[in-house]
Amino acid sequence: MGTARKYAVIDPGTGKIDRSIFSEQAIYDDEMEKIFGRAWLMIGHESLVPAVDDFFHTYMGEDPVILSRDGQGRLHALLNMCRHRGNRVCRVDDGNAKRFTCTYHGWTYRNDGALEYVPGETEAYYDALDKGSLGLIEARVDTYAGIVFATWAKDAPSLEAYLGDARWYLDTVFNRRDGGMQALGPIKWLEPANWKTMVDNCSDNYHVPTSHLASARVQTRWLGRPPLSHEDQFASPNKHAFVNGHGITFRDADDNTPRYVHGMSKETSRVFRQYHEATMPEVERRLGPLRARRVQLGNHSVFPNGILGLRLALPRGPLKTEFWHFVLVDRDAPEELKRVIRIGSQANNGAAGMFEQDDVDNWRQVTAASTSRLGRRHPQDLSMGLGHAGPHPDYPGLVSERYISENNQRLFYRRWEEFMNAESWAQIPLDPIKARFDGTATMRG
Ligand code: FES
Ligand SMILES: [Fe+2]
């Protein structure tokens, strides 16, 4: 007999989910170990550290990490913790430095993590200190189309295998241009909600006509966006797909329409259309006609906590999440377009974003319900579209029949269980890469 699973929080037959995973400290502590201690985590973008000796301070779960580019141009993810007594060796958000000196006793590390200098190495330590074993703790680093990922797990699969066929969809935003992308930001703020609720929300199109009714009406009236009703959503040919924990939503239409991004309006549509037409031959060469013309990535999540482009949902306790919102733009796009996207993105999804404010209040209540004496005894219901997803002839992953479905959410929590119940990476299943990646785009851009 196999050993009993520690976590069985989602009932695959009914979609009922145990609310305790949104509030209990012990489960949260286990997540830090089993999920954030072993998954590939999005930590930044190469454009944040473009030159040698650049660094950017980020986080892997709750662990502070310095993303640095050493003198040879290689990337490192270094735990920001002095190996002597644990002081932070870097106290700023970003910069350019060959070394990090600890402010407590002065141990000094190179930007590749090696411990280079210790005051009193002879006089105080009698030359007995093994400096070679006392470099900063380093994570494995890899990149996909300029996005930097890192993992603490030595036995983790390659990043390419981890992303799997989700990359087939992600390429349609992140891998369009030869020149790659550029990250602006981040805007940072705290939300009083469990980190999983924001990730789950990335595949929740069901809430949009209700939660965002007022925002959508304003946008229809002033920006010329089409009205957004439940009926439109139910009839939409758009789809959801799920691969290896990653939740994808995408527009499925070959109507030569520029992909929607925040910032599009009656006034700016001309700039978007010109850019769409000017770049389509290049995009088609890089991604092949199906992905270039037909598939437009919508909201999405990269397991566990990378969401909506380059946004990090950083856990800060079971009831709190720190959001880092970057705006990603094609590096070679016209400045006018970059400006419109930057402003549009903040107006919708920033700390003061119109849509963001609608969302956060729902998420706060969802989290709070898990702490109430009576409320937490009753599971959430994630039964929508049960039994209506499967393989698709054109699209990789497990594809939902309808755009409005909770299939991706159910599978996200099942993935969560797979990580939480596994002793090691050997017990975490991965779907093999099966998609055909037409075009010249690769993992490296
Ligand atoms: S804690 Fe860093 S040098 Fe002592
Ligand atoms: Fe929303």
Tab-separated table of C-alpha atoms and ligand atoms in Angstrom:
chain	number	residue	atom	x	y	z
A	1	MET	CA	0.000	0.000	0.000
A	2	GLY	CA	1.208	3.520	-0.735
A	3	THR	CA	1.680	5.972	2.102
A	4	ALA	CA	-1.281	8.202	2.945
A	5	ARG	CA	-1.161	11.594	1.267
A	6	LYS	CA	-0.688	14.409	3.742
A	7	TYR	CA	-2.761	16.866	1.727
A	8	ALA	CA	-6.045	16.051	-0.030
A	9	VAL	CA	-7.642	19.490	-0.222
A	10	ILE	CA	-9.440	19.419	-3.574
A	11	ASP	CA	-12.034	16.792	-4.374
A	12	PRO	CA	-11.580	16.145	-8.109
A	13	GLY	CA	-15.106	14.732	-8.382
A	14	THR	CA	-16.936	17.721	-6.909
A	15	GLY	CA	-14.464	20.615	-7.048
A	16	LYS	CA	-14.898	21.261	-3.302
A	17	ILE	CA	-11.783	22.777	-1.783
A	18	ASP	CA	-10.786	22.924	1.868
A	19	ARG	CA	-10.466	26.561	2.966
A	20	SER	CA	-7.748	25.898	5.531
A	21	ILE	CA	-5.068	26.220	2.835
A	22	PHE	CA	-5.794	29.953	2.656
A	23	SER	CA	-5.174	30.753	6.297
A	24	GLU	CA	-3.317	28.149	8.357
A	25	GLN	CA	0.191	29.031	9.405
A	26	ALA	CA	1.396	25.404	9.474
A	27	ILE	CA	0.265	24.841	5.877
A	28	TYR	CA	1.864	28.124	4.839
A	29	ASP	CA	5.149	27.084	6.464
A	30	ASP	CA	4.980	23.797	4.563
A	31	GLU	CA	4.377	25.717	1.306
A	32	MET	CA	7.573	27.699	1.849
A	33	GLU	CA	9.491	24.410	2.001
A	34	LYS	CA	7.670	22.197	-0.478
A	35	ILE	CA	6.690	24.754	-3.115
A	36	PHE	CA	8.879	27.845	-2.800
A	37	GLY	CA	11.851	25.739	-1.721
A	38	ARG	CA	11.792	23.561	-4.846
A	39	ALA	CA	9.856	25.122	-7.779
A	40	TRP	CA	11.414	27.282	-10.479
A	41	LEU	CA	10.428	30.786	-9.365
A	42	MET	CA	10.201	33.886	-11.515
A	43	ILE	CA	12.551	36.421	-9.888
A	44	GLY	CA	13.138	39.177	-12.435
A	45	HIS	CA	14.186	40.021	-15.954
A	46	GLU	CA	17.549	40.259	-17.663
A	47	SER	CA	16.819	43.865	-18.615
A	48	LEU	CA	16.891	44.783	-14.895
A	49	VAL	CA	20.605	43.872	-14.812
A	50	PRO	CA	21.776	44.725	-18.341
A	51	ALA	CA	25.477	45.492	-17.637
A	52	VAL	CA	28.235	43.540	-15.882
A	53	ASP	CA	28.209	44.080	-12.088
A	54	ASP	CA	24.538	45.172	-12.137
A	55	PHE	CA	22.312	43.761	-9.432
A	56	PHE	CA	18.605	43.771	-8.569
A	57	HIS	CA	17.226	42.784	-5.182
A	58	THR	CA	14.350	40.314	-5.311
A	59	TYR	CA	12.745	37.427	-3.394
A	60	MET	CA	12.245	33.690	-3.702
A	61	GLY	CA	9.189	33.185	-1.525
A	62	GLU	CA	10.165	35.007	1.682
A	63	ASP	CA	13.907	34.603	1.133
A	64	PRO	CA	15.714	37.804	0.085
A	65	VAL	CA	17.825	37.216	-3.007
A	66	ILE	CA	20.318	39.301	-4.966
A	67	LEU	CA	20.055	38.795	-8.710
A	68	SER	CA	23.535	39.772	-9.901
A	69	ARG	CA	25.462	39.785	-13.156
A	70	ASP	CA	29.118	39.028	-12.504
A	71	GLY	CA	32.178	40.402	-14.288
A	72	GLN	CA	31.863	37.689	-16.957
A	73	GLY	CA	28.221	38.545	-17.585
A	74	ARG	CA	26.863	35.419	-15.858
A	75	LEU	CA	23.687	35.671	-13.769
A	76	HIS	CA	23.567	34.582	-10.111
A	77	ALA	CA	20.778	34.361	-7.551
A	78	LEU	CA	22.403	34.757	-4.124
A	79	LEU	CA	20.700	34.508	-0.748
A	80	ASN	CA	21.084	37.926	0.846
A	81	MET	CA	22.456	36.535	4.106
A	82	CYS	CA	25.988	36.867	5.403
A	83	ARG	CA	27.438	33.444	6.163
A	84	HIS	CA	28.956	34.744	9.413
A	85	ARG	CA	25.950	35.658	11.560
A	86	GLY	CA	23.240	36.256	9.000
A	87	ASN	CA	23.152	39.998	8.433
A	88	ARG	CA	21.963	41.192	5.017
A	89	VAL	CA	24.902	42.039	2.768
A	90	CYS	CA	22.873	44.199	0.373
A	91	ARG	CA	20.529	46.935	1.653
A	92	VAL	CA	19.352	48.595	-1.565
A	93	ASP	CA	16.912	47.678	-4.331
A	94	ASP	CA	19.362	47.742	-7.233
A	95	GLY	CA	22.683	49.147	-8.395
A	96	ASN	CA	26.088	48.256	-9.776
A	97	ALA	CA	28.755	46.749	-7.516
A	98	LYS	CA	31.626	44.289	-7.807
A	99	ARG	CA	31.343	43.373	-4.115
A	100	PHE	CA	28.894	43.267	-1.217
A	101	THR	CA	30.325	44.137	2.208
A	102	CYS	CA	28.464	43.069	5.324
A	103	THR	CA	27.841	46.040	7.614
A	104	TYR	CA	28.157	43.951	10.802
A	105	HIS	CA	31.800	42.738	10.792
A	106	GLY	CA	32.904	43.473	7.257
A	107	TRP	CA	32.993	40.105	5.511
A	108	THR	CA	33.089	40.941	1.821
A	109	TYR	CA	31.660	38.871	-1.034
A	110	ARG	CA	32.261	39.103	-4.781
A	111	ASN	CA	29.151	39.529	-6.913
A	112	ASP	CA	29.422	35.866	-7.946
A	113	GLY	CA	28.906	34.968	-4.259
A	114	ALA	CA	32.480	33.995	-3.314
A	115	LEU	CA	33.717	35.161	0.103
A	116	GLU	CA	36.701	37.312	-0.810
A	117	TYR	CA	37.789	39.142	2.340
A	118	VAL	CA	37.408	38.607	6.095
A	119	PRO	CA	38.834	41.193	8.526
A	120	GLY	CA	41.407	39.521	10.795
A	121	GLU	CA	41.633	36.341	8.772
A	122	THR	CA	45.099	35.709	10.227
A	123	GLU	CA	44.925	37.645	13.496
A	124	ALA	CA	41.444	36.604	14.633
A	125	TYR	CA	40.895	33.314	12.792
A	126	TYR	CA	44.505	31.992	12.834
A	127	ASP	CA	44.086	31.299	9.078
A	128	ALA	CA	41.731	28.475	9.985
A	129	LEU	CA	38.596	29.826	8.299
A	130	ASP	CA	37.475	27.818	5.247
A	131	LYS	CA	36.498	30.787	3.082
A	132	GLY	CA	35.835	28.532	0.086
A	133	SER	CA	32.850	26.943	1.841
A	134	LEU	CA	31.423	30.250	3.077
A	135	GLY	CA	30.258	31.926	-0.125
A	136	LEU	CA	26.701	33.284	-0.316
A	137	ILE	CA	24.128	30.510	-0.731
A	138	GLU	CA	23.384	30.281	-4.440
A	139	ALA	CA	20.288	29.097	-6.296
A	140	ARG	CA	20.211	27.564	-9.785
A	141	VAL	CA	19.374	30.232	-12.369
A	142	ASP	CA	18.032	29.981	-15.895
A	143	THR	CA	16.216	32.281	-18.263
A	144	TYR	CA	13.334	32.050	-20.669
A	145	ALA	CA	13.049	34.870	-23.238
A	146	GLY	CA	14.811	37.226	-20.822
A	147	ILE	CA	12.688	36.320	-17.773
A	148	VAL	CA	14.936	35.097	-14.966
A	149	PHE	CA	13.914	32.048	-12.937
A	150	ALA	CA	15.696	30.426	-10.003
A	151	THR	CA	15.275	27.314	-7.871
A	152	TRP	CA	16.838	26.082	-4.641
A	153	ALA	CA	16.294	22.456	-5.697
A	154	LYS	CA	19.373	20.698	-7.052
A	155	ASP	CA	17.159	17.883	-8.352
A	156	ALA	CA	14.702	20.159	-10.181
A	157	PRO	CA	14.211	19.436	-13.894
A	158	SER	CA	15.414	21.963	-16.483
A	159	LEU	CA	13.445	25.203	-16.732
A	160	GLU	CA	12.498	24.178	-20.265
A	161	ALA	CA	10.918	20.951	-18.985
A	162	TYR	CA	9.295	22.833	-16.086
A	163	LEU	CA	7.566	25.293	-18.423
A	164	GLY	CA	6.820	22.482	-20.869
A	165	ASP	CA	4.143	23.187	-23.438
A	166	ALA	CA	3.013	26.297	-21.526
A	167	ARG	CA	5.868	27.990	-23.371
A	168	TRP	CA	4.004	27.428	-26.632
A	169	TYR	CA	1.459	29.980	-25.384
A	170	LEU	CA	3.816	32.206	-23.382
A	171	ASP	CA	5.920	32.781	-26.505
A	172	THR	CA	3.027	34.710	-28.055
A	173	VAL	CA	3.725	37.578	-25.639
A	174	PHE	CA	7.268	37.104	-24.360
A	175	ASN	CA	9.043	35.844	-27.456
A	176	ARG	CA	7.612	37.912	-30.294
A	177	ARG	CA	10.505	40.146	-31.283
A	178	ASP	CA	14.154	39.531	-32.104
A	179	GLY	CA	15.116	42.340	-29.719
A	180	GLY	CA	13.329	40.795	-26.727
A	181	MET	CA	11.510	42.643	-23.978
A	182	GLN	CA	12.272	45.243	-21.375
A	183	ALA	CA	10.911	45.309	-17.827
A	184	LEU	CA	9.814	48.604	-16.277
A	185	GLY	CA	9.113	48.933	-12.571
A	186	PRO	CA	8.150	47.314	-10.303
A	187	ILE	CA	5.321	48.965	-8.449
A	188	LYS	CA	5.106	47.187	-5.062
A	189	TRP	CA	2.216	46.953	-2.637
A	190	LEU	CA	0.686	44.664	-0.014
A	191	GLU	CA	-2.679	42.949	-0.294
A	192	PRO	CA	-4.461	41.331	2.687
A	193	ALA	CA	-5.004	38.038	0.863
A	194	ASN	CA	-3.472	34.598	0.529
A	195	TRP	CA	-1.078	34.367	-2.445
A	196	LYS	CA	-2.965	31.458	-4.058
A	197	THR	CA	-6.156	33.483	-4.445
A	198	MET	CA	-4.438	35.913	-6.823
A	199	VAL	CA	-2.918	33.081	-8.828
A	200	ASP	CA	-6.244	31.249	-9.075
A	201	ASN	CA	-7.874	34.515	-10.220
A	202	CYS	CA	-5.702	34.619	-13.368
A	203	SER	CA	-7.939	32.001	-15.001
A	204	ASP	CA	-11.151	33.465	-13.579
A	205	ASN	CA	-12.931	35.157	-16.459
A	206	TYR	CA	-16.246	34.466	-14.740
A	207	HIS	CA	-15.790	37.392	-12.347
A	208	VAL	CA	-15.051	40.000	-14.961
A	209	PRO	CA	-18.562	41.188	-15.966
A	210	THR	CA	-19.646	41.315	-12.298
A	211	SER	CA	-16.595	42.547	-10.381
A	212	HIS	CA	-15.458	44.943	-13.057
A	213	LEU	CA	-18.849	46.170	-14.225
A	214	ALA	CA	-18.236	49.812	-13.366
A	215	SER	CA	-14.668	49.818	-14.693
A	216	ALA	CA	-15.733	48.100	-17.900
A	217	ARG	CA	-18.574	50.603	-18.449
A	218	VAL	CA	-16.170	53.498	-18.023
A	219	GLN	CA	-13.821	51.880	-20.522
A	220	THR	CA	-16.593	51.295	-23.043
A	221	ARG	CA	-17.728	54.888	-22.776
A	222	TRP	CA	-14.385	56.650	-22.756
A	223	LEU	CA	-11.923	54.259	-24.361
A	224	GLY	CA	-14.148	52.598	-26.930
A	225	ARG	CA	-13.708	49.059	-25.624
A	226	PRO	CA	-16.504	46.654	-26.547
A	227	PRO	CA	-19.045	46.135	-23.750
A	228	LEU	CA	-18.301	43.151	-21.585
A	229	SER	CA	-21.347	41.116	-20.625
A	230	HIS	CA	-21.797	37.601	-19.301
A	231	GLU	CA	-23.350	36.678	-22.634
A	232	ASP	CA	-20.223	37.826	-24.509
A	233	GLN	CA	-18.076	35.779	-22.182
A	234	PHE	CA	-20.209	32.631	-22.472
A	235	ALA	CA	-20.251	32.844	-26.275
A	236	SER	CA	-16.547	33.603	-26.566
A	237	PRO	CA	-14.439	31.237	-28.688
A	238	ASN	CA	-11.485	31.980	-26.387
A	239	LYS	CA	-10.048	29.147	-24.360
A	240	HIS	CA	-8.239	27.995	-21.240
A	241	ALA	CA	-5.367	25.533	-21.178
A	242	PHE	CA	-3.381	23.992	-18.350
A	243	VAL	CA	0.158	22.555	-18.398
A	244	ASN	CA	2.362	21.505	-15.441
A	245	GLY	CA	0.690	23.887	-12.990
A	246	HIS	CA	0.641	26.832	-15.388
A	247	GLY	CA	-2.797	28.321	-16.128
A	248	ILE	CA	-3.279	29.852	-19.563
A	249	THR	CA	-6.172	31.804	-21.029
A	250	PHE	CA	-5.999	32.790	-24.679
A	251	ARG	CA	-7.877	34.485	-27.462
A	252	ASP	CA	-8.472	32.165	-30.366
A	253	ALA	CA	-9.240	34.158	-33.539
A	254	ASP	CA	-7.577	34.850	-36.852
A	255	ASP	CA	-9.035	38.295	-37.534
A	256	ASN	CA	-5.820	40.306	-37.844
A	257	THR	CA	-6.629	42.244	-34.677
A	258	PRO	CA	-3.737	43.594	-32.600
A	259	ARG	CA	-3.611	41.742	-29.285
A	260	TYR	CA	-5.329	43.698	-26.544
A	261	VAL	CA	-3.115	45.282	-23.931
A	262	HIS	CA	-3.984	47.925	-21.367
A	263	GLY	CA	-3.443	51.308	-22.947
A	264	MET	CA	-5.507	50.615	-26.070
A	265	SER	CA	-8.244	53.150	-26.687
A	266	LYS	CA	-9.947	54.999	-29.518
A	267	GLU	CA	-7.089	57.511	-29.491
A	268	THR	CA	-4.261	55.003	-29.392
A	269	SER	CA	-5.616	52.239	-31.627
A	270	ARG	CA	-3.794	53.649	-34.662
A	271	VAL	CA	-0.384	53.181	-32.975
A	272	PHE	CA	-1.225	49.597	-32.017
A	273	ARG	CA	-2.461	48.728	-35.497
A	274	GLN	CA	0.636	50.205	-37.165
A	275	TYR	CA	2.874	48.254	-34.794
A	276	HIS	CA	0.893	45.061	-35.348
A	277	GLU	CA	1.238	45.352	-39.129
A	278	ALA	CA	4.880	46.406	-39.106
A	279	THR	CA	5.963	43.542	-36.853
A	280	MET	CA	3.749	40.693	-38.070
A	281	PRO	CA	6.266	39.318	-40.635
A	282	GLU	CA	8.904	39.095	-37.890
A	283	VAL	CA	6.478	37.559	-35.394
A	284	GLU	CA	5.364	35.023	-37.985
A	285	ARG	CA	8.959	34.073	-38.718
A	286	ARG	CA	9.626	33.613	-34.995
A	287	LEU	CA	6.428	31.812	-33.961
A	288	GLY	CA	4.915	30.341	-37.122
A	289	PRO	CA	1.547	31.467	-38.554
A	290	LEU	CA	-0.757	29.665	-36.082
A	291	ARG	CA	0.734	31.279	-32.999
A	292	ALA	CA	1.499	34.619	-34.655
A	293	ARG	CA	-1.967	35.146	-36.103
A	294	ARG	CA	-4.413	33.088	-34.143
A	295	VAL	CA	-3.281	32.683	-30.528
A	296	GLN	CA	-3.183	35.687	-28.232
A	297	LEU	CA	-2.185	34.987	-24.644
A	298	GLY	CA	-4.546	36.497	-22.077
A	299	ASN	CA	-4.332	36.341	-18.295
A	300	HIS	CA	-2.112	33.532	-17.141
A	301	SER	CA	-0.094	32.182	-14.220
A	302	VAL	CA	3.265	30.423	-14.100
A	303	PHE	CA	3.381	28.027	-11.148
A	304	PRO	CA	3.576	28.882	-8.378
A	305	ASN	CA	3.416	32.682	-8.170
A	306	GLY	CA	4.276	34.367	-11.477
A	307	ILE	CA	1.169	36.027	-12.883
A	308	LEU	CA	-0.146	38.312	-15.608
A	309	GLY	CA	3.080	38.895	-17.489
A	310	LEU	CA	5.881	39.724	-15.119
A	311	ARG	CA	4.143	40.137	-11.796
A	312	LEU	CA	5.204	38.397	-8.626
A	313	ALA	CA	2.739	37.399	-5.899
A	314	LEU	CA	5.229	37.171	-3.039
A	315	PRO	CA	3.902	35.348	0.045
A	316	ARG	CA	4.191	37.348	3.257
A	317	GLY	CA	2.322	35.094	5.661
A	318	PRO	CA	-0.897	33.149	5.111
A	319	LEU	CA	-3.014	36.300	5.087
A	320	LYS	CA	-0.751	38.691	3.198
A	321	THR	CA	0.824	38.962	-0.258
A	322	GLU	CA	3.276	41.506	-1.623
A	323	PHE	CA	2.635	42.260	-5.262
A	324	TRP	CA	5.446	43.348	-7.568
A	325	HIS	CA	3.993	44.629	-10.804
A	326	PHE	CA	6.349	45.128	-13.746
A	327	VAL	CA	5.336	46.395	-17.151
A	328	LEU	CA	6.925	44.455	-19.997
A	329	VAL	CA	7.290	46.104	-23.384
A	330	ASP	CA	9.012	45.035	-26.581
A	331	ARG	CA	12.442	46.608	-26.392
A	332	ASP	CA	12.359	47.788	-30.009
A	333	ALA	CA	8.813	49.141	-29.924
A	334	PRO	CA	8.358	52.868	-30.650
A	335	GLU	CA	8.690	55.053	-27.538
A	336	GLU	CA	5.156	56.358	-28.058
A	337	LEU	CA	3.787	52.816	-27.794
A	338	LYS	CA	5.866	51.996	-24.726
A	339	ARG	CA	4.553	55.110	-23.022
A	340	VAL	CA	0.926	54.279	-23.799
A	341	ILE	CA	1.352	50.699	-22.495
A	342	ARG	CA	3.167	51.859	-19.352
A	343	ILE	CA	0.449	54.333	-18.441
A	344	GLY	CA	-2.373	51.964	-19.444
A	345	SER	CA	-0.929	49.125	-17.411
A	346	GLN	CA	-0.681	51.217	-14.256
A	347	ALA	CA	-4.140	52.666	-14.753
A	348	ASN	CA	-5.613	49.160	-14.763
A	349	ASN	CA	-3.360	46.867	-12.750
A	350	GLY	CA	-1.160	49.057	-10.579
A	351	ALA	CA	-1.692	49.742	-6.869
A	352	ALA	CA	-4.214	52.403	-7.899
A	353	GLY	CA	-5.380	50.479	-10.966
A	354	MET	CA	-9.054	50.623	-11.813
A	355	PHE	CA	-9.389	46.851	-12.199
A	356	GLU	CA	-7.015	46.039	-9.355
A	357	GLN	CA	-9.180	47.835	-6.827
A	358	ASP	CA	-12.222	45.830	-7.852
A	359	ASP	CA	-10.270	42.603	-7.401
A	360	VAL	CA	-8.532	43.217	-4.123
A	361	ASP	CA	-11.706	43.686	-2.159
A	362	ASN	CA	-13.020	40.293	-3.313
A	363	TRP	CA	-9.717	38.578	-2.513
A	364	ARG	CA	-9.610	40.118	0.947
A	365	GLN	CA	-13.069	38.713	1.764
A	366	VAL	CA	-12.245	35.283	0.289
A	367	THR	CA	-9.196	35.107	2.553
A	368	ALA	CA	-11.052	36.432	5.593
A	369	ALA	CA	-13.760	33.751	5.198
A	370	SER	CA	-11.092	31.107	5.793
A	371	THR	CA	-10.418	32.554	9.223
A	372	SER	CA	-14.021	32.663	10.438
A	373	ARG	CA	-15.075	29.981	12.917
A	374	LEU	CA	-18.079	28.873	10.923
A	375	GLY	CA	-17.025	29.946	7.432
A	376	ARG	CA	-13.907	27.836	7.332
A	377	ARG	CA	-15.909	24.627	7.897
A	378	HIS	CA	-17.581	25.042	4.519
A	379	PRO	CA	-15.495	24.384	1.421
A	380	GLN	CA	-15.264	26.621	-1.628
A	381	ASP	CA	-17.094	25.323	-4.696
A	382	LEU	CA	-14.962	24.990	-7.826
A	383	SER	CA	-17.280	22.706	-9.794
A	384	MET	CA	-17.758	24.842	-12.916
A	385	GLY	CA	-17.139	22.910	-16.117
A	386	LEU	CA	-16.300	19.620	-14.370
A	387	GLY	CA	-15.747	16.951	-17.003
A	388	HIS	CA	-15.593	19.480	-19.857
A	389	ALA	CA	-11.890	19.695	-20.632
A	390	GLY	CA	-9.445	17.483	-22.446
A	391	PRO	CA	-6.841	17.307	-25.196
A	392	HIS	CA	-7.389	19.533	-28.246
A	393	PRO	CA	-6.259	18.822	-31.813
A	394	ASP	CA	-4.567	22.238	-32.262
A	395	TYR	CA	-3.686	23.361	-28.755
A	396	PRO	CA	-1.338	21.822	-26.199
A	397	GLY	CA	-2.223	21.071	-22.582
A	398	LEU	CA	-5.576	20.240	-21.086
A	399	VAL	CA	-7.996	22.581	-22.844
A	400	SER	CA	-11.369	23.664	-21.441
A	401	GLU	CA	-14.388	23.530	-23.743
A	402	ARG	CA	-15.518	26.973	-22.606
A	403	TYR	CA	-13.774	30.233	-21.820
A	404	ILE	CA	-15.732	30.369	-18.548
A	405	SER	CA	-14.573	27.364	-16.547
A	406	GLU	CA	-12.915	26.477	-13.241
A	407	ASN	CA	-10.863	23.728	-14.813
A	408	ASN	CA	-7.581	25.645	-14.507
A	409	GLN	CA	-8.290	26.441	-10.859
A	410	ARG	CA	-9.059	22.811	-9.965
A	411	LEU	CA	-5.860	21.731	-11.687
A	412	PHE	CA	-3.841	24.474	-9.978
A	413	TYR	CA	-4.870	23.129	-6.570
A	414	ARG	CA	-4.156	19.585	-7.730
A	415	ARG	CA	-0.678	20.757	-8.733
A	416	TRP	CA	-0.351	22.375	-5.315
A	417	GLU	CA	-1.159	18.962	-3.762
A	418	GLU	CA	1.428	17.258	-5.980
A	419	PHE	CA	4.137	19.577	-4.698
A	420	MET	CA	2.964	19.469	-1.085
A	421	ASN	CA	2.768	15.669	-0.971
A	422	ALA	CA	6.057	14.946	-2.767
A	423	GLU	CA	9.192	13.969	-0.862
A	424	SER	CA	11.390	15.114	-3.732
A	425	TRP	CA	11.234	16.265	-7.338
A	426	ALA	CA	11.273	12.612	-8.452
A	427	GLN	CA	7.671	12.346	-7.190
A	428	ILE	CA	6.369	15.438	-8.998
A	429	PRO	CA	4.913	14.547	-12.414
A	430	LEU	CA	5.769	16.608	-15.499
A	431	ASP	CA	3.968	16.456	-18.832
A	432	PRO	CA	6.396	15.758	-21.672
A	433	ILE	CA	6.891	18.482	-24.273
A	434	LYS	CA	4.642	17.550	-27.181
A	435	ALA	CA	3.803	20.847	-28.894
A	436	ARG	CA	5.297	21.785	-32.234
A	437	PHE	CA	7.263	24.972	-31.789
A	438	ASP	CA	7.139	26.399	-35.315
A	439	GLY	CA	9.390	29.380	-36.053
A	440	THR	CA	12.821	30.456	-34.892
A	441	ALA	CA	12.060	31.524	-31.278
A	442	THR	CA	13.857	29.484	-28.596
A	443	MET	CA	14.132	29.424	-24.804
A	444	ARG	CA	16.887	32.036	-25.155
A	445	GLY	CA	14.757	34.425	-27.166
B	1	FES	S1	27.361	39.018	10.190
B	1	FES	FE1	28.330	39.575	8.353
B	1	FES	S2	30.373	39.900	8.899
B	1	FES	FE2	29.461	39.235	10.743
B	2	FE	FE	-10.266	40.980	-11.961
